Coordinates of C-alpha atoms in Angstrom, one line a residue:
M1 CA 55.9 -54.7 86.1
R2 CA 52.2 -55.9 86.3
T3 CA 51.0 -58.1 84.1
L4 CA 47.0 -58.1 84.0
R5 CA 46.3 -61.5 82.2
L6 CA 42.2 -61.6 80.7
R7 CA 40.7 -64.3 78.1
E8 CA 39.0 -63.4 74.9
W9 CA 35.1 -63.4 75.6
S10 CA 35.7 -64.2 79.7
T11 CA 34.3 -62.4 82.3
T12 CA 36.8 -61.9 85.1
K13 CA 35.8 -60.2 87.9
G14 CA 36.9 -58.0 90.9
L15 CA 39.9 -56.2 89.3
A16 CA 41.2 -53.3 90.9
L17 CA 42.3 -50.5 87.9
T18 CA 43.2 -47.2 87.5
A19 CA 41.5 -45.1 85.3
L20 CA 43.9 -44.8 82.3
E21 CA 44.1 -49.0 82.6
R22 CA 40.1 -49.0 83.1
D23 CA 39.8 -46.7 79.7
T24 CA 42.7 -48.6 77.9
L25 CA 40.5 -51.7 78.4
R26 CA 37.4 -50.0 77.0
A27 CA 39.4 -47.9 74.4
V28 CA 41.5 -50.0 72.7
L29 CA 41.1 -53.9 74.1
R30 CA 37.2 -52.9 73.4
A31 CA 36.5 -54.7 76.5
T32 CA 33.2 -54.7 78.4
I33 CA 33.4 -53.5 82.1
Q34 CA 31.4 -53.2 84.9
P35 CA 31.6 -52.4 88.5
T36 CA 31.4 -55.1 90.8
A37 CA 28.6 -55.4 92.7
G38 CA 30.0 -54.4 96.7
S39 CA 32.8 -52.3 95.5
A40 CA 33.5 -48.9 94.1
A41 CA 37.0 -49.5 93.1
R42 CA 36.6 -52.9 91.6
Y43 CA 35.5 -54.2 88.2
D44 CA 34.1 -56.9 86.4
I45 CA 36.0 -57.2 82.7
T46 CA 34.4 -59.3 79.1
P47 CA 37.0 -58.8 76.4
G48 CA 35.5 -59.0 73.1
N49 CA 37.2 -59.6 70.0
T50 CA 39.8 -57.5 70.2
I51 CA 43.0 -59.5 71.8
G52 CA 46.6 -59.1 72.0
A53 CA 48.5 -56.8 74.9
V54 CA 48.9 -53.1 75.4
R55 CA 51.2 -51.7 77.8
V56 CA 50.2 -49.0 80.3
G57 CA 52.8 -47.6 82.5
D58 CA 54.4 -50.4 84.6
T59 CA 51.3 -52.7 83.7
T60 CA 50.7 -55.0 80.9
L61 CA 47.2 -55.3 79.7
L62 CA 46.6 -58.9 78.2
V63 CA 43.8 -60.6 76.0
E64 CA 44.4 -64.1 75.6
P65 CA 42.6 -66.1 72.6
K66 CA 39.9 -68.6 73.4
I67 CA 41.6 -70.3 70.3
P68 CA 45.3 -71.8 70.4
I69 CA 47.9 -69.0 69.6
S70 CA 49.3 -71.4 66.8
R71 CA 45.9 -70.9 65.4
V72 CA 45.8 -67.2 65.1
L73 CA 49.9 -67.7 63.8
F74 CA 48.2 -69.6 61.2
L75 CA 45.2 -67.1 60.1
L76 CA 47.8 -64.0 60.1
G77 CA 50.0 -66.3 58.1
Y78 CA 47.8 -67.4 55.6
A79 CA 45.4 -64.0 55.5
A80 CA 48.9 -62.3 54.3
D81 CA 49.3 -65.0 52.1
P82 CA 47.8 -68.2 50.8
S83 CA 50.2 -69.6 48.9
A84 CA 53.2 -69.7 51.3
W85 CA 51.4 -71.5 54.0
R86 CA 49.9 -74.4 51.5
H87 CA 52.9 -76.6 52.7
D88 CA 54.3 -74.8 55.6
D89 CA 53.2 -74.6 58.9
A90 CA 56.8 -74.6 60.5
T91 CA 57.1 -71.1 61.7
L92 CA 54.0 -71.8 64.2
A93 CA 55.8 -73.6 66.6
V94 CA 54.1 -72.7 70.4
A95 CA 54.7 -69.8 71.5
A96 CA 55.5 -68.5 74.7
D97 CA 52.5 -65.6 74.3
L98 CA 51.0 -64.0 72.0
V99 CA 52.9 -61.5 70.9
S100 CA 56.4 -63.2 70.7
G101 CA 54.4 -65.6 68.3
V102 CA 53.3 -62.5 66.2
A103 CA 57.0 -61.4 66.6
A104 CA 58.8 -64.5 65.2
L105 CA 56.2 -65.4 62.8
F106 CA 57.2 -61.7 61.2
T107 CA 60.9 -62.3 61.5
T108 CA 61.1 -65.3 60.1
L109 CA 59.0 -64.2 56.6
C110 CA 61.1 -61.7 56.7
D111 CA 64.7 -63.5 56.6
R112 CA 63.0 -65.9 53.9
A113 CA 62.2 -62.7 52.3
L114 CA 65.8 -61.0 52.5
R115 CA 67.7 -64.1 51.7
R116 CA 68.0 -63.2 48.3
G117 CA 69.4 -59.7 49.5
M118 CA 67.4 -56.7 49.9
L119 CA 65.2 -55.6 46.9
A120 CA 66.0 -52.0 45.3
G121 CA 63.6 -50.4 42.9
Y122 CA 62.8 -46.9 41.3
H123 CA 60.6 -44.8 43.4
R124 CA 60.4 -41.1 42.5
V125 CA 61.6 -38.1 44.4
E126 CA 61.1 -34.6 44.5
A127 CA 64.2 -32.3 46.1
D128 CA 66.0 -28.7 45.8
L129 CA 69.0 -29.3 44.9
P130 CA 72.2 -26.9 43.4
T131 CA 71.9 -28.6 40.3
V132 CA 69.3 -29.6 37.6
R133 CA 68.3 -33.8 37.7
G134 CA 66.2 -35.6 35.8
R135 CA 63.6 -32.2 35.3
I136 CA 63.0 -29.0 36.7
N137 CA 59.6 -29.1 38.8
L138 CA 58.6 -25.4 37.3
A139 CA 55.4 -25.1 39.6
Q140 CA 57.4 -26.3 42.7
Q141 CA 60.5 -23.5 41.6
L142 CA 57.8 -20.4 40.5
R143 CA 55.9 -21.4 44.0
A144 CA 58.6 -21.5 46.1
R145 CA 61.3 -19.3 45.2
P146 CA 59.7 -17.0 42.2
G147 CA 62.9 -15.1 40.6
L148 CA 65.8 -17.4 42.1
D149 CA 68.3 -19.6 40.3
L150 CA 68.8 -21.6 43.2
P151 CA 67.9 -24.1 44.6
L152 CA 66.1 -25.8 42.0
A153 CA 63.2 -28.3 42.3
V154 CA 63.5 -31.1 40.4
R155 CA 61.9 -34.7 40.0
F156 CA 63.9 -38.0 39.4
D157 CA 63.6 -41.5 39.4
E158 CA 66.0 -42.8 42.3
H159 CA 66.8 -46.8 42.1
D160 CA 67.5 -47.9 45.8
E161 CA 66.9 -50.1 48.7
D162 CA 64.1 -47.1 49.9
I163 CA 60.9 -48.8 48.1
T164 CA 57.6 -49.3 49.2
E165 CA 57.8 -53.0 50.5
N166 CA 61.1 -51.9 52.7
Q167 CA 59.5 -49.3 54.0
L168 CA 56.2 -51.2 54.9
L169 CA 59.2 -54.0 56.4
L170 CA 60.6 -51.2 58.8
A171 CA 57.0 -49.6 59.8
A172 CA 56.2 -53.3 60.7
A173 CA 59.6 -53.9 62.6
L174 CA 59.8 -50.8 64.5
K175 CA 56.3 -51.4 65.8
L176 CA 57.1 -54.6 67.3
R177 CA 60.3 -53.9 68.4
T178 CA 58.4 -51.3 71.0
L179 CA 56.6 -54.2 72.5
S180 CA 57.6 -56.2 75.8
L181 CA 59.1 -59.9 73.6
R182 CA 59.8 -62.9 75.8
G183 CA 62.7 -65.0 74.2
G184 CA 66.2 -63.4 73.3
A185 CA 66.5 -65.3 69.7
T186 CA 63.2 -63.0 68.6
R187 CA 64.5 -59.4 69.5
R188 CA 68.1 -60.4 68.3
S189 CA 65.9 -61.4 65.5
L190 CA 63.9 -57.9 65.2
H191 CA 67.0 -55.9 66.2
R192 CA 69.1 -57.7 62.9
L193 CA 66.5 -57.0 60.9
V194 CA 65.7 -52.8 61.5
D195 CA 69.8 -53.0 61.1
S196 CA 69.7 -54.4 57.9
L197 CA 66.9 -51.6 56.4
Q198 CA 68.6 -48.6 57.8
N199 CA 68.7 -47.1 54.3
V200 CA 65.3 -46.8 54.1
T201 CA 62.9 -44.5 55.4
A202 CA 60.9 -45.0 58.5
L203 CA 57.2 -44.1 57.8
T204 CA 54.6 -43.9 60.3
Y205 CA 51.5 -45.1 58.4
R206 CA 47.6 -44.4 59.3
P207 CA 45.8 -47.8 59.6
S208 CA 43.3 -46.6 56.9
A209 CA 46.6 -45.2 54.6
I210 CA 48.3 -48.5 54.2
P211 CA 49.9 -48.5 50.5
A212 CA 49.6 -52.0 48.6
V213 CA 51.8 -53.0 46.3
N214 CA 52.2 -54.3 42.8
W215 CA 53.1 -57.7 42.7
T216 CA 55.6 -59.3 40.0
R217 CA 57.6 -61.9 39.6
L218 CA 60.9 -60.0 40.5
N219 CA 59.4 -59.0 43.8
L220 CA 57.0 -62.2 44.8
H221 CA 59.3 -63.6 47.3
Y222 CA 58.7 -60.4 49.2
R223 CA 55.2 -61.0 49.3
P224 CA 54.5 -63.2 52.7
A225 CA 56.4 -60.6 54.6
V226 CA 55.0 -57.7 53.1
E227 CA 51.7 -58.6 53.5
L228 CA 51.9 -59.5 56.8
A229 CA 53.4 -56.2 57.6
R230 CA 50.2 -55.0 56.1
L231 CA 48.0 -56.7 58.3
L232 CA 50.3 -55.8 61.6
L233 CA 50.0 -51.6 61.0
R234 CA 46.2 -52.1 60.0
M235 CA 46.0 -53.4 63.4
Q236 CA 47.8 -50.5 65.0
S237 CA 46.0 -49.3 68.7
P238 CA 44.5 -46.0 68.9
D239 CA 45.5 -43.2 71.1
L240 CA 42.9 -42.7 73.8
A241 CA 42.3 -39.1 73.0
P242 CA 43.4 -36.2 70.8
G243 CA 47.3 -34.9 71.6
C244 CA 48.2 -37.7 73.3
T245 CA 51.2 -40.1 72.4
E246 CA 50.3 -43.7 70.4
T247 CA 49.7 -46.9 72.9
P248 CA 52.4 -49.4 72.9
G249 CA 51.3 -52.7 71.7
L250 CA 49.7 -54.9 69.4
T251 CA 46.0 -56.1 69.3
I252 CA 44.2 -57.9 66.5
D253 CA 40.3 -58.2 66.0
M254 CA 39.5 -61.8 65.4
A255 CA 36.8 -60.7 63.7
A256 CA 38.6 -59.0 61.2
L257 CA 41.1 -61.4 60.7
F258 CA 38.5 -64.4 60.4
E259 CA 36.6 -62.7 58.0
T260 CA 39.8 -61.4 55.8
F261 CA 41.4 -65.2 56.3
V262 CA 37.5 -67.1 54.9
R263 CA 37.8 -64.4 52.0
A264 CA 41.3 -65.4 51.2
A265 CA 40.6 -69.1 51.5
L266 CA 37.6 -69.1 49.2
R267 CA 39.5 -66.8 47.3
D268 CA 42.1 -68.8 46.0
R269 CA 39.8 -72.0 46.4
L270 CA 38.4 -70.4 43.1
H271 CA 42.0 -69.2 42.0
A272 CA 39.7 -65.6 41.8
N273 CA 41.8 -62.5 41.9
P274 CA 41.1 -59.0 44.1
A275 CA 39.0 -57.7 41.4
E276 CA 36.6 -60.6 41.2
F277 CA 36.3 -62.0 45.3
P278 CA 36.4 -58.3 46.7
S279 CA 36.5 -57.0 50.5
G280 CA 33.6 -55.7 51.6
D281 CA 34.5 -52.0 51.0
N282 CA 35.3 -52.8 47.1
C283 CA 32.7 -55.0 46.3
P284 CA 30.6 -53.5 43.1
P285 CA 27.7 -51.2 44.3
L286 CA 25.0 -53.3 45.8
A287 CA 21.5 -52.1 46.8
L288 CA 18.5 -53.1 48.7
D289 CA 16.0 -50.9 47.4
A290 CA 15.1 -49.1 44.1
H291 CA 16.5 -45.7 44.6
R292 CA 19.5 -47.1 45.7
R293 CA 19.5 -45.4 49.1
V294 CA 20.3 -48.4 51.2
R295 CA 23.6 -49.8 50.4
L296 CA 24.9 -53.4 51.4
K297 CA 28.3 -54.7 51.8
P298 CA 28.6 -58.4 52.3
D299 CA 31.6 -59.8 53.6
L300 CA 31.9 -62.5 50.7
S301 CA 31.3 -61.8 47.1
Y302 CA 32.1 -63.8 43.9
W303 CA 32.0 -61.8 40.3
P304 CA 33.4 -63.7 37.8
R305 CA 33.0 -61.7 33.9
G306 CA 31.4 -58.9 36.6
Q307 CA 28.1 -60.8 37.4
C308 CA 27.3 -61.8 40.6
A309 CA 27.8 -65.7 41.1
F310 CA 27.7 -66.1 44.9
I311 CA 27.3 -63.7 47.9
G312 CA 28.0 -64.0 51.5
D313 CA 28.1 -63.3 55.4
V314 CA 31.1 -63.7 57.6
K315 CA 30.4 -64.0 61.9
Y316 CA 33.3 -64.3 64.5
K317 CA 31.1 -66.0 67.1
R318 CA 29.2 -69.4 67.8
D319 CA 25.9 -70.9 66.3
T320 CA 24.1 -73.7 67.7
G321 CA 22.8 -74.9 64.2
P322 CA 20.8 -73.0 62.1
G323 CA 21.6 -70.1 62.4
H324 CA 20.9 -66.4 64.3
S325 CA 17.7 -64.9 62.8
S326 CA 19.4 -61.5 62.2
D327 CA 22.3 -62.9 60.4
L328 CA 19.9 -64.7 58.4
Y329 CA 17.8 -61.7 57.8
Q330 CA 20.9 -60.0 57.4
L331 CA 21.4 -62.6 54.4
L332 CA 18.4 -62.8 53.0
A333 CA 19.1 -59.2 52.5
Y334 CA 22.5 -59.9 50.4
A335 CA 20.7 -63.0 48.4
T336 CA 17.8 -60.2 47.3
A337 CA 20.2 -57.2 46.0
A338 CA 22.3 -59.7 44.4
Q339 CA 19.1 -61.1 42.3
L340 CA 20.7 -65.0 43.5
P341 CA 18.9 -67.6 44.8
A342 CA 21.1 -68.7 47.0
A343 CA 23.5 -67.2 50.2
T344 CA 25.9 -68.6 52.5
L345 CA 26.6 -68.0 56.0
I346 CA 29.9 -68.8 57.7
Y347 CA 30.3 -69.2 61.1
A348 CA 33.8 -69.6 63.2
D349 CA 32.3 -72.0 66.0
G350 CA 29.2 -74.8 65.6
P351 CA 28.2 -77.9 64.8
P352 CA 29.8 -79.5 61.4
E353 CA 26.5 -80.1 60.3
P354 CA 25.6 -77.3 57.4
H355 CA 22.1 -76.4 57.7
A356 CA 19.9 -74.7 54.7
H357 CA 16.6 -72.7 55.1
L358 CA 14.3 -71.8 52.1
I359 CA 12.2 -68.7 52.3
P360 CA 9.3 -70.0 49.8
T361 CA 8.0 -66.1 49.1
A362 CA 11.7 -65.1 48.0
K363 CA 12.1 -68.4 46.4
V364 CA 15.7 -68.5 48.1
H365 CA 18.4 -70.7 50.1
L366 CA 20.3 -69.6 52.9
Y367 CA 23.3 -71.9 53.7
V368 CA 24.6 -71.9 57.2
Q369 CA 27.9 -73.3 57.6
H370 CA 30.4 -73.6 60.5
L371 CA 34.5 -73.7 60.7
D372 CA 36.3 -75.4 63.7
L373 CA 39.5 -72.7 63.8
T374 CA 40.2 -75.3 66.7
K375 CA 41.6 -77.8 63.6
P376 CA 45.2 -77.7 62.7
P377 CA 46.0 -75.8 59.8
K378 CA 45.3 -78.8 57.4
D379 CA 41.9 -79.9 58.8
L380 CA 41.0 -76.3 58.7
L381 CA 41.9 -75.4 54.8
E382 CA 40.1 -79.0 53.6
Q383 CA 37.1 -77.4 55.7
V384 CA 37.5 -74.1 53.1
E385 CA 37.6 -76.5 50.8
H386 CA 34.8 -78.0 51.6
L387 CA 33.0 -74.7 51.7
G388 CA 34.5 -73.7 48.1
L389 CA 32.9 -77.0 46.5
H390 CA 29.5 -75.8 48.2
L391 CA 29.9 -72.5 46.8
T392 CA 30.1 -73.4 43.1
T393 CA 27.5 -76.1 43.5
P394 CA 24.8 -75.3 45.8
D395 CA 22.6 -78.6 46.4
T396 CA 19.4 -76.7 46.8
K397 CA 17.7 -79.5 47.9
G398 CA 20.0 -80.9 50.7
P399 CA 18.0 -82.9 53.7
N400 CA 18.6 -80.0 56.1
A401 CA 16.3 -77.2 53.8
A402 CA 14.0 -76.1 56.4

């Protein structure tokens, strides 16, 4: 078994690749590939934001993160459920590799969720039975078997373990079990988890159609594990071509993960719900023009009582201090559309000092903030706490205003 090790945003030169390995790096791991100068069979490879491992035949293509693996695991766990990570980073021990670390994190959260026993609940069942149970589905009966008495199309509620929460856990466990994992303990934990969910239907989810779960006091102890499962299932590797089988692997879009983490952390800091602090796709309609043809979807927005009180953007890249011009133009568009006097841009790397730019014609302040993802979880959350204070009480006359 060959392992090809690459690093996020670092160029590796002169690698020999098969056509399938080259195409997988480009399509699944989103790497930039250029022919090596002076060679027709070797390539220079620069991965982008996508990290993880994908197996192609006897070769594992591995893109390691530029930040410590433990920080990636923290971002995943916190983005899934901030409340579960406020005082607990015991599952962030140093992992042998990213994939094994993710699997270990997931099985640990599942063990905690299942400690009180398997969650059961009611779910709707539609079936063809020889006797009446629940209600007869007349429309289905007449459509499928007009003029026949049996079997009967019926609809009823079943109380068992085959519910959405357990189906999500099983789907994520089966996905992780297909990967090459280092560490027998993690593999055994995954097998035990799958065995414990044997009465649950194994479903295949499309990354864009992962079901949400309504959290109540009855199932809240499942939340860290289930929300992490939902994150992992959204990160499924795409197929290389129509009709081919799914590429075995786990990939993580660090830009999407960073955005999800920042949103979850600020939402937690403000004690806001998802409707008050939505994702970009769920943001209330914003448009830049009078005819509302230029629609905008900011990464961050806060809508207490239905009114936009804050707007911002997240960039998973390094900034030297004042912010990139194109990012500031985008931020100004958000502030203009929301009719706010300020907006905030958050980078994943850069100097600790914030910057502020006054746009005099628009009378808008653009703030530039930076998070250091190499810091331990406690320090990183303190940085977000600082951001939350700035968010609620912006200083429009800061010393760095320009």
